[in-house]
Coordinates of C-alpha atoms and ligand atoms in Angstrom, one line a residue:
M219 CA 0.3 -0.4 0.1
V220 CA 0.8 3.2 -1.1
S221 CA 1.3 5.7 2.2
A222 CA -0.7 8.9 1.9
E223 CA 2.3 11.1 3.5
R224 CA 3.7 13.8 2.0
V225 CA 2.2 12.7 -1.3
R226 CA 1.4 15.9 -3.2
I227 CA -1.7 15.8 -5.5
V228 CA -2.3 18.8 -7.3
V229 CA -6.0 19.7 -7.9
A230 CA -7.1 21.6 -10.5
E231 CA -11.3 22.9 -10.9
D232 CA -12.8 26.0 -11.3
E233 CA -16.2 26.0 -9.3
D234 CA -15.7 26.4 -5.9
A235 CA -18.0 24.5 -4.3
I236 CA -15.9 20.9 -6.3
R237 CA -12.7 22.4 -5.2
E238 CA -12.8 23.0 -1.7
N239 CA -14.5 19.1 -1.4
L240 CA -12.7 17.5 -3.1
A241 CA -9.5 18.9 -1.3
R242 CA -11.0 18.5 1.9
M243 CA -11.7 14.7 1.0
L244 CA -7.9 14.1 -0.1
R245 CA -6.3 16.2 2.9
I246 CA -8.6 13.9 5.2
E247 CA -6.8 10.5 3.9
G248 CA -2.9 12.5 4.8
F249 CA -2.6 13.9 1.2
D250 CA -0.7 17.6 0.8
V251 CA -2.9 19.2 -1.6
A252 CA -2.8 22.4 -4.2
A253 CA -5.4 23.6 -5.6
A254 CA -6.3 25.9 -8.5
A255 CA -9.0 27.3 -10.0
N256 CA -8.5 27.2 -13.5
G257 CA -5.7 24.9 -15.9
K258 CA -2.6 27.8 -16.1
E259 CA -2.5 28.1 -12.4
A260 CA -2.8 24.7 -12.1
L261 CA 1.0 24.5 -14.5
A262 CA 2.4 26.8 -12.2
L263 CA 1.4 24.2 -9.3
V264 CA 2.4 21.6 -11.5
R265 CA 5.9 22.4 -12.0
E266 CA 6.7 24.3 -8.4
H267 CA 5.6 21.1 -6.1
L268 CA 5.9 17.9 -9.1
P269 CA 3.1 15.8 -7.8
A270 CA 3.0 12.3 -7.8
L271 CA -1.0 12.9 -9.1
I272 CA -2.4 15.8 -11.2
L273 CA -6.7 15.7 -10.8
S274 CA -8.1 17.9 -13.8
D275 CA -11.6 18.9 -14.5
V276 CA -11.7 19.1 -18.8
M277 CA -13.7 22.6 -18.5
M278 CA -12.2 25.8 -17.0
P279 CA -11.5 29.3 -18.2
V280 CA -8.1 30.3 -19.1
L281 CA -7.0 26.9 -19.8
D282 CA -8.7 24.1 -19.9
G283 CA -7.8 20.5 -18.8
H284 CA -6.8 19.4 -22.7
G285 CA -4.5 22.4 -22.4
L286 CA -3.1 21.6 -19.2
L287 CA -2.2 18.5 -19.9
Q288 CA -0.8 19.1 -23.3
A289 CA 1.5 20.7 -20.9
V290 CA 2.4 18.6 -18.7
R291 CA 3.6 15.9 -20.7
D292 CA 5.3 18.2 -23.0
D293 CA 8.0 18.7 -20.2
P294 CA 10.0 16.4 -19.0
L295 CA 9.9 17.0 -16.1
T296 CA 6.3 16.0 -15.7
S297 CA 6.0 14.0 -18.6
S298 CA 4.2 10.2 -17.0
T299 CA 3.1 12.1 -13.6
P300 CA 0.1 10.8 -13.4
F301 CA -3.4 12.7 -14.7
V302 CA -7.0 11.7 -14.0
F303 CA -10.1 13.9 -15.2
L304 CA -13.0 14.5 -13.5
T305 CA -15.5 15.5 -15.8
A306 CA -19.5 15.8 -15.6
R307 CA -20.1 14.1 -18.5
A308 CA -19.1 10.8 -19.7
D309 CA -18.7 12.7 -23.7
R310 CA -16.9 10.0 -26.2
S311 CA -14.9 12.4 -27.8
D312 CA -13.5 14.3 -24.6
L313 CA -12.8 11.5 -23.1
R314 CA -11.0 10.1 -26.8
T315 CA -9.6 13.5 -26.7
G316 CA -8.0 13.3 -23.1
M317 CA -6.8 10.1 -23.4
N318 CA -5.3 10.0 -26.7
L319 CA -3.0 13.1 -24.8
G320 CA -2.0 10.8 -22.4
A321 CA -4.5 10.9 -19.4
D322 CA -4.5 8.1 -17.5
D323 CA -8.3 7.8 -16.2
Y324 CA -11.1 9.5 -16.3
L325 CA -14.4 9.6 -13.2
V326 CA -17.6 10.6 -13.7
K327 CA -18.8 13.9 -11.9
P328 CA -20.8 13.8 -9.4
F329 CA -18.5 10.8 -7.7
Q330 CA -18.2 9.5 -4.0
R331 CA -15.1 9.5 -2.0
D332 CA -14.8 5.8 -2.1
E333 CA -14.5 6.3 -5.8
L334 CA -12.5 9.2 -6.1
L335 CA -9.8 7.6 -3.2
A336 CA -9.7 4.1 -5.2
A337 CA -8.8 5.7 -8.2
V338 CA -6.1 8.1 -7.0
R339 CA -4.1 5.0 -4.9
A340 CA -4.9 2.9 -8.7
R341 CA -2.7 5.3 -9.9
L342 CA -0.3 5.6 -6.6
A343 CA 0.5 2.4 -6.2
R344 CA 1.2 1.7 -10.2
R345 CA 3.5 4.8 -10.8
A346 CA 5.0 2.9 -7.5
T347 CA 5.9 -0.1 -8.7
E348 CA 6.7 1.9 -12.4
G349 CA 9.0 3.5 -10.4
Q350 CA 10.4 1.4 -8.3
A351 CA 11.2 -1.4 -11.4
A352 CA 12.6 1.5 -13.8
Q353 CA 15.3 2.3 -11.4
R354 CA 15.8 -1.8 -10.9
L355 CA 16.4 -1.8 -14.2
Q356 CA 19.2 1.9 -13.9
A357 CA 20.9 0.1 -11.3
E358 CA 20.8 -3.2 -12.6
A359 CA 22.3 -0.9 -16.2
Q360 CA 24.5 1.5 -14.5
R361 CA 26.7 -1.5 -12.1
L362 CA 27.1 -3.8 -15.6
L363 CA 28.1 -1.1 -17.3
H364 CA 31.0 0.4 -15.2
F365 CA 32.3 -3.0 -13.5
D366 CA 34.0 -5.5 -14.9
A367 CA 31.9 -8.9 -14.5
L368 CA 34.2 -11.2 -13.2
T369 CA 36.5 -9.3 -10.8
N370 CA 33.9 -6.9 -9.7
L371 CA 36.5 -4.3 -10.8
P372 CA 36.0 -1.0 -12.1
N373 CA 35.9 -1.6 -16.2
R374 CA 37.7 0.7 -18.3
R375 CA 34.8 2.8 -18.7
L376 CA 34.7 4.0 -15.3
M377 CA 38.0 3.9 -15.2
L378 CA 38.6 6.5 -18.1
E379 CA 35.5 8.8 -15.8
R380 CA 36.9 8.3 -12.8
V381 CA 40.3 10.1 -15.0
R382 CA 38.4 12.4 -16.3
A383 CA 37.4 13.6 -13.0
A384 CA 41.0 13.5 -10.9
S385 CA 42.2 15.6 -13.5
H386 CA 40.0 18.5 -13.1
Q387 CA 40.7 17.8 -9.4
S388 CA 44.7 17.7 -9.8
Q389 CA 44.2 20.9 -12.1
R390 CA 42.5 22.3 -9.0
S391 CA 44.7 21.4 -6.1
N392 CA 47.8 21.6 -8.3
S393 CA 48.4 17.5 -7.8
R394 CA 49.9 15.3 -9.9
L395 CA 48.3 12.4 -11.9
A396 CA 49.6 9.0 -13.0
L397 CA 48.4 6.1 -14.5
I398 CA 49.5 2.6 -14.8
M399 CA 49.0 0.1 -17.1
L400 CA 50.0 -2.9 -16.0
G401 CA 49.8 -6.1 -19.0
L402 CA 50.0 -10.0 -17.9
D403 CA 51.6 -12.4 -19.6
G404 CA 51.0 -16.1 -19.5
L405 CA 47.3 -15.7 -18.9
S406 CA 46.4 -17.8 -22.2
Q407 CA 48.5 -20.7 -21.3
V408 CA 46.7 -21.5 -17.9
N409 CA 43.1 -21.1 -20.5
D410 CA 44.8 -23.0 -22.7
S411 CA 46.1 -26.4 -20.3
L412 CA 43.7 -25.6 -17.4
G413 CA 41.0 -24.3 -18.9
H414 CA 38.7 -20.9 -18.3
E415 CA 37.5 -21.7 -14.8
S416 CA 41.3 -21.6 -13.4
G417 CA 42.1 -19.0 -15.3
D418 CA 39.1 -16.8 -13.9
V419 CA 40.4 -18.0 -10.4
V420 CA 43.7 -16.5 -11.7
L421 CA 42.0 -13.9 -12.7
R422 CA 40.3 -12.6 -9.9
E423 CA 43.7 -13.6 -7.6
V424 CA 45.3 -10.9 -9.3
A425 CA 42.2 -8.1 -9.4
D426 CA 42.4 -9.2 -5.2
R427 CA 46.9 -8.7 -4.8
L428 CA 46.4 -5.9 -7.0
F429 CA 43.5 -4.0 -5.4
R430 CA 45.3 -5.1 -1.8
Q431 CA 48.5 -3.9 -2.1
V432 CA 47.2 -0.3 -3.7
N433 CA 45.0 0.5 -0.7
Q434 CA 48.2 -0.2 1.6
A435 CA 50.3 3.1 -0.4
V436 CA 49.9 6.3 1.7
F437 CA 48.0 8.4 -0.8
V438 CA 44.5 7.0 -1.2
S439 CA 42.2 9.4 -2.4
E440 CA 38.6 9.2 -4.1
F441 CA 39.4 8.6 -7.0
D442 CA 42.9 6.4 -6.7
G443 CA 42.2 2.2 -7.7
V444 CA 42.6 -0.5 -9.1
G445 CA 40.6 -1.2 -13.0
R446 CA 40.6 -4.0 -15.0
V447 CA 40.5 -2.6 -17.9
S448 CA 40.0 -5.0 -20.7
G449 CA 41.6 -9.0 -20.3
E450 CA 44.9 -8.8 -19.4
Q451 CA 44.9 -5.6 -18.2
F452 CA 44.8 -3.9 -15.2
A453 CA 45.5 -0.1 -14.8
I454 CA 46.0 2.1 -11.5
L455 CA 45.0 5.7 -10.9
L456 CA 47.1 7.7 -8.3
E457 CA 47.2 10.9 -7.5
G458 CA 48.8 12.9 -5.2
F459 CA 51.6 10.8 -5.4
G460 CA 54.4 12.1 -4.5
D461 CA 58.2 11.0 -6.7
D462 CA 58.8 9.3 -9.4
A463 CA 61.4 7.4 -7.2
Y464 CA 58.6 5.8 -5.1
L465 CA 56.1 5.6 -8.6
D466 CA 59.1 3.7 -9.5
S467 CA 59.3 0.9 -6.6
L468 CA 55.0 0.7 -6.6
C469 CA 55.6 -0.3 -9.9
R470 CA 58.1 -3.2 -9.0
E471 CA 56.0 -3.8 -6.1
L472 CA 53.2 -4.4 -8.4
L473 CA 54.9 -6.6 -10.4
A474 CA 56.4 -8.9 -7.7
T475 CA 52.9 -8.7 -6.1
V476 CA 51.9 -10.5 -9.3
E477 CA 54.1 -12.8 -10.3
R478 CA 54.0 -14.5 -6.6
P479 CA 52.9 -18.3 -7.7
Y480 CA 49.1 -19.0 -8.1
Q481 CA 47.3 -22.0 -6.9
A482 CA 44.6 -23.0 -9.3
E483 CA 43.0 -26.8 -9.9
A484 CA 46.3 -28.4 -7.0
Q485 CA 48.6 -26.7 -9.3
Q486 CA 51.3 -23.9 -8.4
L487 CA 50.8 -21.4 -11.1
F488 CA 53.5 -18.6 -12.7
L489 CA 52.1 -15.2 -14.4
K490 CA 54.7 -12.0 -15.6
A491 CA 54.0 -9.1 -16.0
C492 CA 54.6 -5.5 -17.7
A493 CA 53.9 -2.1 -16.7
G494 CA 53.6 1.6 -18.7
V495 CA 52.9 4.7 -16.4
A496 CA 52.3 8.2 -17.2
L497 CA 52.0 11.3 -15.3
L498 CA 49.0 13.9 -16.0
D499 CA 50.7 17.2 -17.5
A500 CA 47.3 18.8 -16.8
A501 CA 48.6 21.9 -19.2
K502 CA 49.2 19.5 -22.3
S503 CA 47.3 17.0 -22.3
A504 CA 43.4 15.8 -21.9
P505 CA 42.7 13.0 -19.8
E506 CA 41.6 11.3 -22.8
D507 CA 45.4 10.8 -23.5
L508 CA 46.8 9.8 -20.5
M509 CA 45.2 6.4 -20.9
R510 CA 46.4 6.9 -24.2
N511 CA 49.9 7.4 -23.5
A512 CA 49.6 4.5 -20.5
D513 CA 48.8 2.0 -23.0
A514 CA 51.3 3.0 -25.3
A515 CA 54.2 2.8 -22.5
L516 CA 52.8 -0.5 -21.8
H517 CA 52.9 -1.6 -25.1
Q518 CA 57.6 -0.2 -24.9
A519 CA 57.9 -1.9 -21.9
Q520 CA 56.0 -5.3 -23.5
Q521 CA 58.6 -4.8 -26.6
G522 CA 61.5 -5.8 -23.3
G523 CA 59.7 -8.4 -22.2
P524 CA 58.3 -9.8 -19.3
G525 CA 59.4 -7.6 -15.6
S526 CA 59.7 -4.5 -17.7
L527 CA 58.1 -1.4 -16.8
S528 CA 58.2 1.6 -18.8
F529 CA 57.4 5.1 -18.3
F530 CA 55.4 7.8 -21.2
S531 CA 57.8 9.8 -22.7
A532 CA 56.6 12.3 -26.1
E533 CA 58.7 10.4 -28.7
M534 CA 56.9 7.3 -28.2
N535 CA 54.1 8.9 -31.0
D536 CA 53.9 11.1 -33.1
R537 CA 50.4 11.3 -33.0
G538 CA 51.5 15.5 -31.7
V539 CA 53.0 16.5 -34.9
R540 CA 50.0 15.2 -37.1
R541 CA 47.5 16.5 -34.8
L542 CA 48.8 20.3 -34.9
R543 CA 48.9 19.6 -38.7
L544 CA 45.0 18.4 -39.3
H545 CA 44.2 21.5 -36.6
N546 CA 45.2 23.6 -38.9
E547 CA 44.0 22.4 -42.4
L548 CA 40.5 21.4 -40.7
H549 CA 40.0 25.5 -41.3
K550 CA 40.6 25.1 -45.1
A551 CA 38.8 21.5 -45.5
L552 CA 35.2 23.0 -45.7
E553 CA 36.0 26.1 -47.9
R554 CA 38.5 23.8 -50.1
S555 CA 35.0 21.4 -50.4
E556 CA 36.9 18.6 -49.1
L557 CA 34.3 17.1 -46.8
S558 CA 31.8 15.2 -48.3
L559 CA 29.0 13.2 -46.4
H560 CA 28.4 9.4 -46.8
Y561 CA 25.2 7.8 -46.0
Q562 CA 24.4 4.3 -43.5
A563 CA 21.4 2.9 -43.8
Q564 CA 19.2 2.1 -40.8
V565 CA 17.1 -1.0 -40.6
D566 CA 13.8 -2.2 -39.0
I567 CA 14.6 -5.1 -38.1
A568 CA 11.1 -6.8 -38.3
S569 CA 10.4 -5.6 -41.9
R570 CA 14.0 -5.5 -43.1
R571 CA 13.3 -2.1 -44.3
I572 CA 15.2 0.9 -44.7
I573 CA 14.2 3.5 -42.1
G574 CA 16.0 6.6 -42.7
F575 CA 20.1 6.8 -43.2
E576 CA 22.9 8.3 -40.9
A577 CA 25.0 11.3 -42.9
L578 CA 28.3 10.6 -41.6
M579 CA 31.2 12.5 -42.9
R580 CA 34.5 12.0 -44.5
W581 CA 38.2 14.5 -45.6
Q582 CA 39.6 13.7 -48.5
H583 CA 43.1 15.2 -48.0
P584 CA 44.7 16.4 -51.0
E585 CA 48.5 15.1 -49.4
L586 CA 47.6 12.7 -46.2
G587 CA 44.4 11.1 -48.0
F588 CA 41.4 10.0 -46.4
I589 CA 41.3 10.8 -42.7
S590 CA 38.6 9.3 -40.5
P591 CA 36.2 11.2 -38.6
V592 CA 37.3 9.3 -35.6
E593 CA 40.7 11.0 -35.9
F594 CA 39.7 14.5 -37.8
I595 CA 36.3 15.0 -35.1
P596 CA 37.3 15.8 -32.2
I597 CA 40.2 17.8 -33.4
A598 CA 37.6 20.3 -35.1
E599 CA 35.9 19.6 -32.1
E600 CA 38.5 21.3 -29.3
S601 CA 39.5 24.0 -31.9
G602 CA 35.7 24.8 -32.6
V603 CA 35.0 24.8 -36.8
I604 CA 33.1 21.7 -35.8
V605 CA 30.4 23.7 -35.5
E606 CA 30.3 25.3 -38.8
M607 CA 31.4 21.9 -40.2
G608 CA 28.5 20.9 -38.4
A609 CA 25.7 23.5 -39.7
W610 CA 27.6 22.3 -43.2
A611 CA 26.5 18.8 -42.5
L612 CA 23.1 19.2 -41.9
N613 CA 22.1 21.6 -44.5
Q614 CA 24.1 18.7 -46.9
A615 CA 22.1 15.9 -45.4
C616 CA 18.6 18.2 -45.6
H617 CA 18.8 18.9 -49.0
Q618 CA 19.8 14.7 -49.7
A619 CA 17.1 14.3 -47.7
K620 CA 13.9 16.4 -49.5
T621 CA 16.1 14.5 -52.6
W622 CA 14.7 11.4 -51.7
L623 CA 12.1 12.2 -50.5
D624 CA 11.0 14.1 -53.9
A625 CA 11.5 11.2 -55.9
G626 CA 9.2 9.4 -54.0
H627 CA 11.0 7.0 -51.2
G628 CA 9.9 8.1 -48.3
P629 CA 9.1 7.8 -45.3
L630 CA 12.8 8.3 -44.7
R631 CA 14.8 9.6 -41.2
M632 CA 17.5 11.5 -41.8
A633 CA 20.0 11.1 -38.4
V634 CA 23.0 14.3 -38.0
N635 CA 25.3 13.5 -35.3
L636 CA 25.7 16.5 -33.3
S637 CA 28.6 17.4 -31.7
A638 CA 29.0 18.8 -28.2
R639 CA 30.4 21.9 -29.1
Q640 CA 27.5 22.8 -31.3
F641 CA 24.8 21.8 -28.8
A642 CA 26.9 24.4 -26.3
D643 CA 26.3 27.0 -29.8
D644 CA 23.4 29.7 -28.8
E645 CA 23.2 29.7 -32.6
L646 CA 22.3 25.5 -32.5
M647 CA 18.2 26.4 -32.9
A648 CA 18.5 29.2 -35.8
T649 CA 21.1 26.6 -37.8
V650 CA 18.6 23.5 -37.1
T651 CA 15.7 25.4 -38.2
D652 CA 16.9 27.0 -41.1
A653 CA 18.4 23.8 -42.4
L654 CA 14.9 22.6 -42.2
E655 CA 13.9 25.7 -43.9
E656 CA 15.9 25.9 -46.9
S657 CA 15.9 22.1 -47.6
G658 CA 11.8 21.6 -46.8
L659 CA 12.4 18.7 -45.4
P660 CA 10.0 18.0 -43.3
P661 CA 10.9 18.2 -39.1
A662 CA 9.9 14.3 -38.7
S663 CA 12.4 13.4 -40.9
L664 CA 15.1 14.6 -39.7
E665 CA 16.7 12.9 -36.4
L666 CA 19.7 14.0 -34.5
E667 CA 22.3 12.1 -32.4
I668 CA 23.6 13.5 -29.6
T669 CA 25.9 12.2 -27.2
E670 CA 26.1 11.7 -23.5
S671 CA 28.8 14.2 -23.0
I672 CA 25.9 17.3 -23.5
A673 CA 25.2 15.7 -20.1
M674 CA 27.9 18.0 -18.8
Q675 CA 27.1 21.4 -20.1
G676 CA 24.1 21.5 -17.5
L677 CA 21.7 19.7 -16.9
E678 CA 18.4 22.4 -17.0
R679 CA 20.2 23.6 -20.0
T680 CA 20.0 20.7 -21.7
V681 CA 17.0 19.8 -21.0
M682 CA 15.8 22.5 -21.8
M683 CA 17.6 23.0 -25.3
L684 CA 16.6 18.9 -25.7
T685 CA 12.7 19.8 -25.8
A686 CA 12.8 22.9 -28.0
L687 CA 14.1 20.7 -29.9
K688 CA 11.6 18.0 -30.0
K689 CA 9.2 21.2 -30.3
L690 CA 10.0 21.9 -33.3
G691 CA 9.1 18.0 -34.3
I692 CA 12.7 16.5 -35.0
A693 CA 13.7 13.5 -33.0
L694 CA 16.3 12.9 -31.2
A695 CA 18.2 10.4 -30.8
M696 CA 21.4 9.5 -27.6
D697 CA 24.7 8.2 -30.3
D698 CA 27.5 5.6 -29.1
F699 CA 24.9 5.1 -25.5
G700 CA 26.9 3.2 -23.2
T701 CA 31.0 4.8 -23.5
G702 CA 30.5 8.1 -21.7
Y703 CA 29.7 9.5 -18.4
S704 CA 28.0 8.0 -15.9
S705 CA 24.7 9.1 -15.0
L706 CA 21.9 7.2 -16.3
S707 CA 19.8 8.9 -14.1
Y708 CA 20.0 12.0 -16.5
L709 CA 18.4 9.7 -19.4
K710 CA 15.1 9.6 -18.3
R711 CA 14.8 13.4 -18.0
F712 CA 15.7 14.1 -21.8
P713 CA 13.4 13.9 -24.3
L714 CA 14.2 11.1 -26.3
D715 CA 13.2 9.5 -29.0
A716 CA 16.5 6.0 -29.6
L717 CA 18.7 4.6 -27.7
K718 CA 21.6 4.0 -29.5
V719 CA 23.7 0.7 -28.6
D720 CA 27.1 1.0 -28.9
Q721 CA 28.9 -0.9 -31.4
S722 CA 31.3 -2.0 -28.7
F723 CA 28.8 -3.9 -27.0
V724 CA 26.9 -5.1 -30.5
R725 CA 30.3 -6.3 -31.6
N726 CA 30.8 -9.5 -28.3
I727 CA 27.3 -9.6 -28.4
T728 CA 27.6 -13.3 -29.2
T729 CA 30.1 -14.1 -27.3
D730 CA 30.7 -12.0 -24.3
P731 CA 28.2 -12.9 -21.9
G732 CA 29.0 -9.5 -19.7
D733 CA 28.5 -7.2 -23.0
A734 CA 25.0 -9.5 -24.1
A735 CA 24.1 -8.9 -20.0
I736 CA 24.7 -5.5 -20.6
T737 CA 22.6 -4.7 -24.0
R738 CA 19.9 -6.2 -22.5
A739 CA 19.5 -4.1 -19.7
V740 CA 20.3 -1.8 -21.6
V741 CA 17.1 -2.2 -24.4
A742 CA 14.9 -2.7 -21.1
M743 CA 15.9 0.1 -19.5
A744 CA 15.6 1.9 -22.5
H745 CA 12.4 0.5 -23.2
S746 CA 11.1 1.4 -19.7
F747 CA 11.6 5.4 -20.6
G748 CA 9.8 4.9 -23.5
M749 CA 12.6 4.9 -26.5
I750 CA 13.4 2.1 -29.3
V751 CA 16.9 1.1 -29.7
I752 CA 18.9 1.4 -32.8
A753 CA 22.1 -0.9 -33.0
E754 CA 25.3 0.0 -34.2
G755 CA 28.0 -2.1 -35.5
V756 CA 25.3 -5.2 -36.5
E757 CA 27.6 -6.6 -38.2
T758 CA 26.5 -10.6 -38.5
T759 CA 22.8 -12.7 -38.5
E760 CA 23.9 -14.0 -35.8
H761 CA 24.2 -10.9 -34.7
L762 CA 21.0 -9.4 -35.9
E763 CA 18.9 -12.4 -34.2
F764 CA 20.5 -11.7 -30.7
L765 CA 19.4 -8.1 -30.8
A766 CA 15.8 -9.1 -32.4
G767 CA 15.7 -11.3 -29.7
L768 CA 15.9 -8.7 -27.5
G769 CA 13.0 -6.8 -28.6
C770 CA 15.8 -3.8 -30.6
E771 CA 13.8 -2.0 -33.3
N772 CA 16.5 -0.8 -35.5
A773 CA 19.9 -1.3 -36.6
Q774 CA 23.2 -0.2 -38.6
G775 CA 25.6 -2.0 -39.6
Y776 CA 27.6 -3.5 -42.2
L777 CA 25.4 -6.2 -42.2
F778 CA 22.9 -4.1 -43.9
S779 CA 25.3 -1.4 -46.3
K780 CA 29.0 0.6 -45.0
P781 CA 28.4 4.1 -45.1
L782 CA 28.1 4.9 -48.7
P783 CA 28.5 7.9 -50.9
A784 CA 25.2 9.8 -51.9
T785 CA 24.1 8.4 -55.2
D786 CA 24.6 4.0 -54.6
A787 CA 23.0 4.5 -51.1
G788 CA 20.2 6.6 -53.4
A789 CA 20.3 3.3 -55.6
L790 CA 20.2 0.6 -52.4
L791 CA 17.2 3.1 -51.1
A792 CA 15.3 2.1 -54.3
H793 CA 15.2 -1.2 -53.6
M794 CA 14.5 -1.3 -50.0
K795 CA 14.4 -4.0 -48.6
F796 CA 16.7 -6.8 -47.1
R797 CA 16.0 -10.3 -47.3
Ligands
C2E210 P1 28.6 7.4 -34.9 O1 28.0 8.3 -35.2 O2 29.1 5.9 -33.8 O3 28.9 6.7 -36.5 C1 29.1 4.8 -36.6 C2 30.5 5.0 -36.8 O4 30.5 4.0 -37.2 C3 30.6 5.0 -38.5 O5 32.5 5.7 -38.4 C4 29.9 4.5 -39.3 O6 31.4 3.7 -40.3 C5 31.0 2.4 -38.2 N1 30.3 1.1 -38.9 C6 29.1 1.5 -39.4 N2 28.9 0.1 -39.1 C7 29.6 -0.7 -38.1 C8 29.6 -2.4 -38.0 O7 29.4 -2.7 -38.8 N3 30.7 -2.5 -38.1 C9 31.3 -0.8 -37.6 N4 33.0 -1.8 -37.6 N5 31.9 -0.2 -37.6 C10 30.5 0.4 -38.8 P2 33.3 6.3 -38.8 O8 32.4 7.1 -40.4 O9 33.7 6.2 -39.3 O10 32.1 8.1 -37.4 C11 32.9 7.8 -36.5 C12 32.6 9.1 -35.7 O11 32.9 10.1 -36.1 C13 30.8 8.4 -35.8 O12 30.5 8.0 -35.3 C14 30.6 9.9 -35.0 O13 30.9 10.4 -33.5 C15 31.6 10.8 -35.7 N6 31.1 11.7 -36.6 C16 31.1 11.6 -38.7 N7 30.6 12.4 -38.8 C17 30.3 13.1 -38.1 C18 29.3 14.5 -38.5 O14 28.5 14.6 -39.5 N8 29.2 15.1 -37.2 C19 30.1 14.8 -35.4 N9 29.8 16.3 -34.8 N10 30.6 13.4 -35.9 C20 30.6 13.1 -36.6
MG211 MG1 26.2 8.6 -35.3
MG212 MG1 27.8 5.8 -32.9

């Protein structure tokens, strides 16, 4: 039973006698009631109190009940608040309008006290179970997304988040940050000779030893800790660790710890390990670089044979030089027409029909040749040119979609990627409306793909921007879901239509039970939020069948088509259907 304590209800009713009577009945039951004489006042109360339930008359001055419901449903903060209409006559068209707008129930006036309370309690109870189920799904997805199932240690994703958080902190406190990457050697021999169960036993023991060793260390700040970042690789993040000599000796202790014998199936086993270390130079490198640099240092150490230790140095890669060059030349790429768009089909899994395309940018550099967006988009983002490039892509994609619609290939949805920087730009709304107007593309045929990083720009602003974009009638999708920040709680506040499961999960979905479990949890969670799921990177029929089994709606990937130049994509579209 739902406790009546502190449960808030907003009542909207223009007839004073009825309103006061209602409020009194509910207060006697212990509910906290806020009452309004019209829809407009009620809306203000709803926004202020975020009630557990709204009871509303249909016909009211200023703003009627349908208008109130519409406004309540449009606001992501209240879009799922239970809404019950009170109406004098059960007019069928009224009923239909209300239900279409998303009313949960109807009470026909005059009603008995018991009838009212039963309806209120039923709605609240339903809401409570839904809330609990959604919370469980969320918690489960959260855990799977951030922890390695075998060792219970943070996984690569969570470690990267901690690196980001720690680097913000270390910038403020001027402390140093180090990441040790420890790679095991000999694990595959254990797996091959004794089986995976023994391999798992050993891995858990490695995790345990590293965890204990690191926690004995004197420094331990909130971000310090061990994670398992890939099958045979552990990462150790340290903040404020003193001098390099200390770091060096700690690494050697960690290596020695791992090299002590293991016991599995009454046998003594031995592992070897190497370690690579990278330091964050807050002024010069991005948090992501710390992970990459530590990987590079480990790679270097592994060249030196088992037991080696290596510190990252700038010479380990010349990425920096190339990066600088691309950074300088990206500005000219647009005016020199070196950019183009390719289009990758998105398919409805049930019917195997093409339902749309994702527009993907390509850069053909006159000297360096083809450069992947994976490389140049982050650079464009950093320098800010992404705003201009993104606007170009949006226009181009809208025109292309309109051309295909005019050729009779509709209905069709064109998905365009939006970077965090574009999202932060004040001109975004104008850019989007201009692109729609100039191309004549119906807004419903446009989908914008955003990434989890936009949540970092302040929740309120993000919710407001997304709501405004939705009001234009375009669709919104969350891209690369599962690769970014930790908070799932924001998801339900964003008015999203679709969630794209990142290809890193899909890749191993039929072989890695962990990835399968994550994907299952993510699909269930998305559905509980009323979103559809688009799987990225679908390469095999096995992938597709597995995803279909999870109830995933749409798919995109090489199984159907690679991203293609416009003419080829148009030809594909003319066929429409995959077998
Ligand atoms: P994304 O938005 O997640 O796009 C999907 C990427 O997965 C594309 O890489 C696509 O070619 C690749 N892909 C699709 N199917 C498969 C498959 O079955 N297997 C594998 N292995 N890969 C597949 P691409 O084109 O290299 O783009 C990389 C990323 O660059 C995109 O990831 C997106 O984040 C970014 N990007 C591309 N174009 C734009 C753009 O116009 N604006 C912005 N802001 N970002 C863009
Ligand atoms: Mg995308
Ligand atoms: Mg993606």
